[in-house]
Coordinates of N, CA, C and O in Angstrom, one line a residue:
M1190 N -4.7 1.8 17.7 CA -4.1 2.5 16.5 C -3.0 3.3 16.9 O -2.9 3.9 18.0
I1191 N -2.0 3.5 15.9 CA -0.9 4.3 16.2 C -0.7 5.4 15.1 O -1.4 5.3 14.1
T1192 N 0.1 6.3 15.3 CA 0.3 7.4 14.3 C 1.2 6.9 13.2 O 1.9 5.9 13.4
L1193 N 1.2 7.6 12.1 CA 2.1 7.3 11.0 C 3.6 7.3 11.5 O 4.4 6.4 11.2
A1194 N 4.0 8.3 12.3 CA 5.3 8.4 12.8 C 5.7 7.2 13.6 O 6.8 6.6 13.5
A1195 N 4.8 6.7 14.5 CA 5.0 5.5 15.3 C 5.1 4.3 14.5 O 5.9 3.4 14.7
F1196 N 4.3 4.2 13.4 CA 4.4 3.1 12.5 C 5.8 3.0 11.8 O 6.4 1.9 11.8
I1197 N 6.2 4.1 11.4 CA 7.5 4.2 10.7 C 8.6 3.8 11.7 O 9.5 3.0 11.3
T1198 N 8.6 4.3 12.9 CA 9.6 3.9 13.9 C 9.5 2.4 14.2 O 10.5 1.8 14.3
E1199 N 8.3 1.9 14.3 CA 8.1 0.5 14.7 C 8.7 -0.5 13.6 O 9.3 -1.5 13.9
W1200 N 8.4 -0.1 12.3 CA 8.7 -1.1 11.2 C 9.9 -0.8 10.4 O 10.3 -1.6 9.5
T1201 N 10.6 0.3 10.6 CA 11.8 0.6 9.8 C 12.9 -0.5 10.0 O 13.2 -0.8 11.2
E1202 N 13.4 -1.0 8.9 CA 14.4 -2.0 8.9 C 14.0 -3.3 9.5 O 14.8 -4.2 9.9
K1203 N 12.7 -3.6 9.5 CA 12.1 -4.9 10.0 C 11.3 -5.5 8.9 O 10.7 -4.9 8.1
K1204 N 11.4 -6.8 8.9 CA 10.6 -7.6 7.9 C 9.1 -7.7 8.4 O 8.9 -8.1 9.6
V1205 N 8.2 -7.5 7.6 CA 6.8 -7.7 7.9 C 6.3 -8.9 7.1 O 6.4 -9.0 5.9
G1206 N 5.7 -9.8 7.9 CA 5.1 -11.0 7.2 C 6.1 -11.7 6.4 O 7.2 -12.0 6.8
D1207 N 5.8 -11.9 5.1 CA 6.6 -12.6 4.1 C 7.7 -11.7 3.5 O 8.4 -12.1 2.6
G1208 N 7.7 -10.5 4.0 CA 8.7 -9.5 3.5 C 8.3 -8.8 2.2 O 9.1 -8.0 1.7
Q1209 N 7.1 -9.0 1.7 CA 6.7 -8.4 0.5 C 6.0 -7.1 0.9 O 5.4 -6.9 2.0
C1210 N 6.0 -6.1 -0.1 CA 5.4 -4.8 0.2 C 3.9 -4.9 0.5 O 3.4 -4.1 1.3
V1211 N 3.2 -5.8 -0.1 CA 1.7 -6.0 0.2 C 1.5 -6.3 1.7 O 0.6 -5.8 2.3
A1212 N 2.4 -7.1 2.3 CA 2.4 -7.4 3.7 C 2.5 -6.1 4.5 O 1.9 -5.9 5.5
L1213 N 3.4 -5.3 4.1 CA 3.6 -4.0 4.8 C 2.4 -3.1 4.7 O 2.0 -2.5 5.7
I1214 N 1.7 -3.1 3.5 CA 0.5 -2.3 3.4 C -0.6 -2.8 4.3 O -1.2 -2.1 5.0
H1215 N -0.7 -4.2 4.4 CA -1.7 -4.7 5.4 C -1.4 -4.4 6.8 O -2.3 -4.1 7.6
Q1216 N -0.1 -4.4 7.2 CA 0.3 -4.0 8.5 C 0.0 -2.6 8.8 O -0.5 -2.2 9.9
Y1217 N 0.2 -1.7 7.8 CA -0.1 -0.3 7.9 C -1.6 -0.1 8.1 O -2.0 0.7 8.9
L1218 N -2.4 -0.8 7.3 CA -3.9 -0.6 7.5 C -4.3 -1.0 8.9 O -5.2 -0.4 9.4
K1219 N -3.7 -2.1 9.4 CA -4.1 -2.5 10.7 C -3.6 -1.6 11.8 O -4.4 -1.1 12.7
D1220 N -2.3 -1.2 11.8 CA -1.8 -0.4 12.9 C -2.2 1.0 12.9 O -2.5 1.6 13.9
V1221 N -2.3 1.7 11.7 CA -2.6 3.1 11.6 C -4.1 3.4 11.5 O -4.6 4.3 12.1
F1222 N -4.8 2.5 10.8 CA -6.3 2.8 10.5 C -7.2 1.8 11.3 O -8.4 2.0 11.3
G1223 N -6.6 0.8 11.9 CA -7.5 -0.2 12.6 C -8.3 -1.1 11.7 O -9.2 -1.7 12.1
L1224 N -7.9 -1.2 10.4 CA -8.6 -2.0 9.5 C -7.9 -3.4 9.5 O -6.8 -3.6 9.0
T1225 N -8.7 -4.4 10.0 CA -8.1 -5.7 10.3 C -8.6 -6.8 9.3 O -8.1 -7.9 9.3
D1226 N -9.4 -6.4 8.3 CA -9.9 -7.3 7.3 C -8.8 -7.6 6.3 O -8.4 -6.8 5.6
S1227 N -8.3 -8.9 6.3 CA -7.2 -9.2 5.5 C -7.5 -9.2 4.0 O -6.6 -9.3 3.2
T1228 N -8.8 -9.1 3.7 CA -9.1 -9.0 2.2 C -9.1 -7.6 1.7 O -9.2 -7.4 0.5
L1229 N -8.9 -6.6 2.6 CA -8.7 -5.2 2.1 C -7.5 -5.1 1.3 O -6.4 -5.4 1.7
L1230 N -7.6 -4.5 0.1 CA -6.5 -4.3 -0.9 C -5.7 -5.6 -1.1 O -4.5 -5.5 -1.5
A1231 N -6.4 -6.7 -1.0 CA -5.7 -8.0 -1.2 C -5.5 -8.3 -2.7 O -6.5 -8.4 -3.4
Q1232 N -4.3 -8.3 -3.1 CA -4.0 -8.6 -4.5 C -2.6 -9.4 -4.5 O -1.9 -9.3 -3.6
P1233 N -2.4 -10.2 -5.5 CA -1.1 -10.9 -5.6 C 0.1 -10.0 -5.6 O 1.2 -10.5 -5.1
S1234 N 0.0 -8.8 -6.1 CA 1.2 -8.0 -6.1 C 0.8 -6.5 -6.0 O -0.4 -6.2 -6.2
A1235 N 1.7 -5.7 -5.6 CA 1.4 -4.3 -5.3 C 0.8 -3.5 -6.5 O -0.2 -2.8 -6.4
Y1236 N 1.4 -3.7 -7.7 CA 0.9 -2.9 -8.8 C -0.6 -3.3 -9.1 O -1.3 -2.5 -9.6
E1237 N -1.0 -4.5 -8.8 CA -2.4 -4.9 -9.0 C -3.4 -4.2 -8.1 O -4.6 -4.1 -8.4
I1238 N -2.9 -3.7 -7.0 CA -3.8 -2.9 -6.1 C -4.2 -1.7 -6.9 O -5.4 -1.3 -6.9
Y1239 N -3.3 -1.1 -7.6 CA -3.5 0.1 -8.4 C -4.3 -0.2 -9.6 O -5.4 0.4 -9.9
T1240 N -3.9 -1.2 -10.4 CA -4.6 -1.5 -11.7 C -6.0 -2.1 -11.5 O -6.8 -1.9 -12.3
N1241 N -6.2 -2.8 -10.4 CA -7.5 -3.4 -10.1 C -8.3 -2.7 -9.1 O -9.3 -3.2 -8.6
F1242 N -7.9 -1.5 -8.8 CA -8.5 -0.7 -7.7 C -10.0 -0.6 -7.7 O -10.6 -0.8 -6.7
D1243 N -10.6 -0.4 -8.9 CA -12.1 -0.3 -8.9 C -12.8 -1.5 -8.5 O -14.0 -1.5 -8.2
H1244 N -12.1 -2.7 -8.5 CA -12.8 -3.9 -8.3 C -12.3 -4.7 -7.0 O -12.7 -5.8 -6.8
I1245 N -11.6 -4.0 -6.2 CA -11.0 -4.7 -5.0 C -11.7 -4.3 -3.7 O -12.2 -3.2 -3.6
N1246 N -11.7 -5.2 -2.7 CA -12.3 -4.9 -1.5 C -11.5 -3.8 -0.7 O -10.3 -3.9 -0.7
G1247 N -12.2 -2.8 -0.3 CA -11.5 -1.7 0.5 C -11.3 -0.5 -0.3 O -10.9 0.5 0.3
N1248 N -11.7 -0.5 -1.6 CA -11.4 0.8 -2.4 C -12.2 1.9 -1.8 O -11.9 3.1 -2.1
Q1249 N -13.3 1.7 -1.1 CA -14.1 2.8 -0.6 C -13.4 3.6 0.5 O -13.7 4.7 0.8
Y1250 N -12.3 3.1 1.0 CA -11.5 3.8 2.1 C -10.4 4.7 1.5 O -9.8 5.4 2.2
F1251 N -10.1 4.5 0.2 CA -9.0 5.2 -0.4 C -9.3 5.9 -1.7 O -10.4 5.6 -2.3
N1252 N -8.5 6.7 -2.2 CA -8.6 7.3 -3.5 C -7.4 6.9 -4.3 O -6.3 6.9 -3.8
R1253 N -7.6 6.5 -5.6 CA -6.5 6.2 -6.5 C -6.1 7.5 -7.2 O -7.0 8.2 -7.8
I1254 N -4.9 7.9 -7.0 CA -4.4 9.2 -7.6 C -3.3 8.8 -8.6 O -2.3 8.2 -8.3
A1255 N -3.5 9.3 -9.8 CA -2.5 9.0 -10.9 C -1.2 9.8 -10.6 O -1.3 10.9 -10.0
N1256 N -0.1 9.3 -11.2 CA 1.1 10.0 -11.1 C 1.2 11.1 -12.1 O 1.4 10.8 -13.3
T1257 N 0.9 12.3 -11.7 CA 0.9 13.5 -12.5 C 1.6 14.6 -11.8 O 1.9 14.4 -10.6
P1258 N 1.9 15.7 -12.4 CA 2.5 16.8 -11.7 C 1.7 17.2 -10.5 O 2.2 17.7 -9.5
E1259 N 0.4 17.1 -10.6 CA -0.5 17.5 -9.5 C -0.7 16.3 -8.5 O -1.2 16.6 -7.4
G1260 N -0.4 15.1 -8.9 CA -0.7 13.9 -8.0 C 0.5 13.6 -7.1 O 1.0 12.5 -7.2
V1261 N 0.8 14.6 -6.3 CA 2.0 14.4 -5.4 C 1.5 13.7 -4.1 O 0.5 14.1 -3.5
P1262 N 2.2 12.6 -3.7 CA 1.7 11.9 -2.5 C 1.9 12.7 -1.2 O 2.9 13.5 -1.1
S1263 N 1.0 12.6 -0.3 CA 1.1 13.2 1.0 C 1.6 12.2 2.0 O 1.5 11.0 1.8
P1264 N 2.1 12.7 3.2 CA 2.5 11.7 4.2 C 1.3 10.8 4.6 O 0.2 11.2 4.8
G1265 N 1.6 9.5 4.6 CA 0.6 8.5 4.9 C 0.0 7.9 3.7 O -0.6 6.8 3.8
D1266 N 0.2 8.5 2.5 CA -0.3 7.8 1.3 C 0.4 6.5 1.0 O 1.6 6.4 1.3
I1267 N -0.2 5.6 0.4 CA 0.4 4.4 -0.1 C 0.8 4.6 -1.5 O 0.0 4.7 -2.4
L1268 N 2.1 4.6 -1.7 CA 2.7 4.8 -3.1 C 2.9 3.5 -3.7 O 3.6 2.6 -3.1
I1269 N 2.3 3.3 -4.9 CA 2.5 2.0 -5.6 C 3.2 2.3 -6.9 O 2.8 3.2 -7.7
I1270 N 4.3 1.7 -7.2 CA 5.1 1.9 -8.4 C 4.9 0.7 -9.3 O 4.8 -0.4 -8.9
G1271 N 4.7 1.0 -10.6 CA 4.4 0.0 -11.6 C 5.4 -1.2 -11.7 O 6.5 -1.0 -11.2
A1272 N 5.0 -2.2 -12.3 CA 5.8 -3.4 -12.5 C 6.8 -3.1 -13.6 O 6.6 -2.4 -14.5
N1273 N 8.0 -3.8 -13.4 CA 9.1 -3.7 -14.4 C 9.4 -2.3 -14.8 O 9.5 -2.0 -16.0
D1274 N 9.5 -1.4 -13.9 CA 9.8 0.0 -14.2 C 11.4 0.2 -14.0 O 11.8 0.2 -12.8
P1275 N 12.1 0.3 -15.1 CA 13.6 0.4 -14.9 C 14.0 1.6 -14.2 O 15.0 1.6 -13.4
G1276 N 13.3 2.7 -14.3 CA 13.6 3.9 -13.6 C 13.5 3.8 -12.1 O 14.3 4.4 -11.3
A1277 N 12.5 3.0 -11.7 CA 12.3 2.8 -10.3 C 12.9 1.5 -9.8 O 12.8 1.2 -8.6
Q1278 N 13.5 0.8 -10.7 CA 14.1 -0.5 -10.4 C 13.2 -1.5 -9.7 O 13.5 -2.2 -8.8
T1279 N 11.9 -1.5 -10.3 CA 11.0 -2.5 -9.8 C 11.0 -3.8 -10.6 O 11.5 -3.8 -11.7
E1280 N 10.5 -4.8 -10.0 CA 10.4 -6.1 -10.7 C 9.0 -6.4 -11.1 O 8.2 -5.4 -11.1
A1281 N 8.6 -7.6 -11.4 CA 7.3 -7.9 -11.9 C 6.2 -7.6 -11.0 O 5.1 -7.3 -11.5
D1282 N 6.4 -7.5 -9.7 CA 5.3 -7.2 -8.8 C 5.1 -5.8 -8.5 O 4.2 -5.4 -7.8
G1283 N 6.0 -4.9 -9.0 CA 5.9 -3.5 -8.7 C 6.6 -3.1 -7.5 O 7.3 -3.9 -6.8

């Protein structure tokens, strides 16, 4: 396992897997947490990890925190932005 800082250094400006953000999440789980089960947080798109959180494999390792004034992400948190959010310039997958 490596630190968050080492992960950022290793993967900045590099393509992970198929280049999708879910591939980066899985690489992060493997490198930083040592979680190698490919079914953890496995969903077709990033926003579905958040919307289907209660029913997906691996939710016991994480907390879903809503975007509120108090719900500020900490270093190392996995931030998921909703699908088709014009303010965040996301597409259908989030």
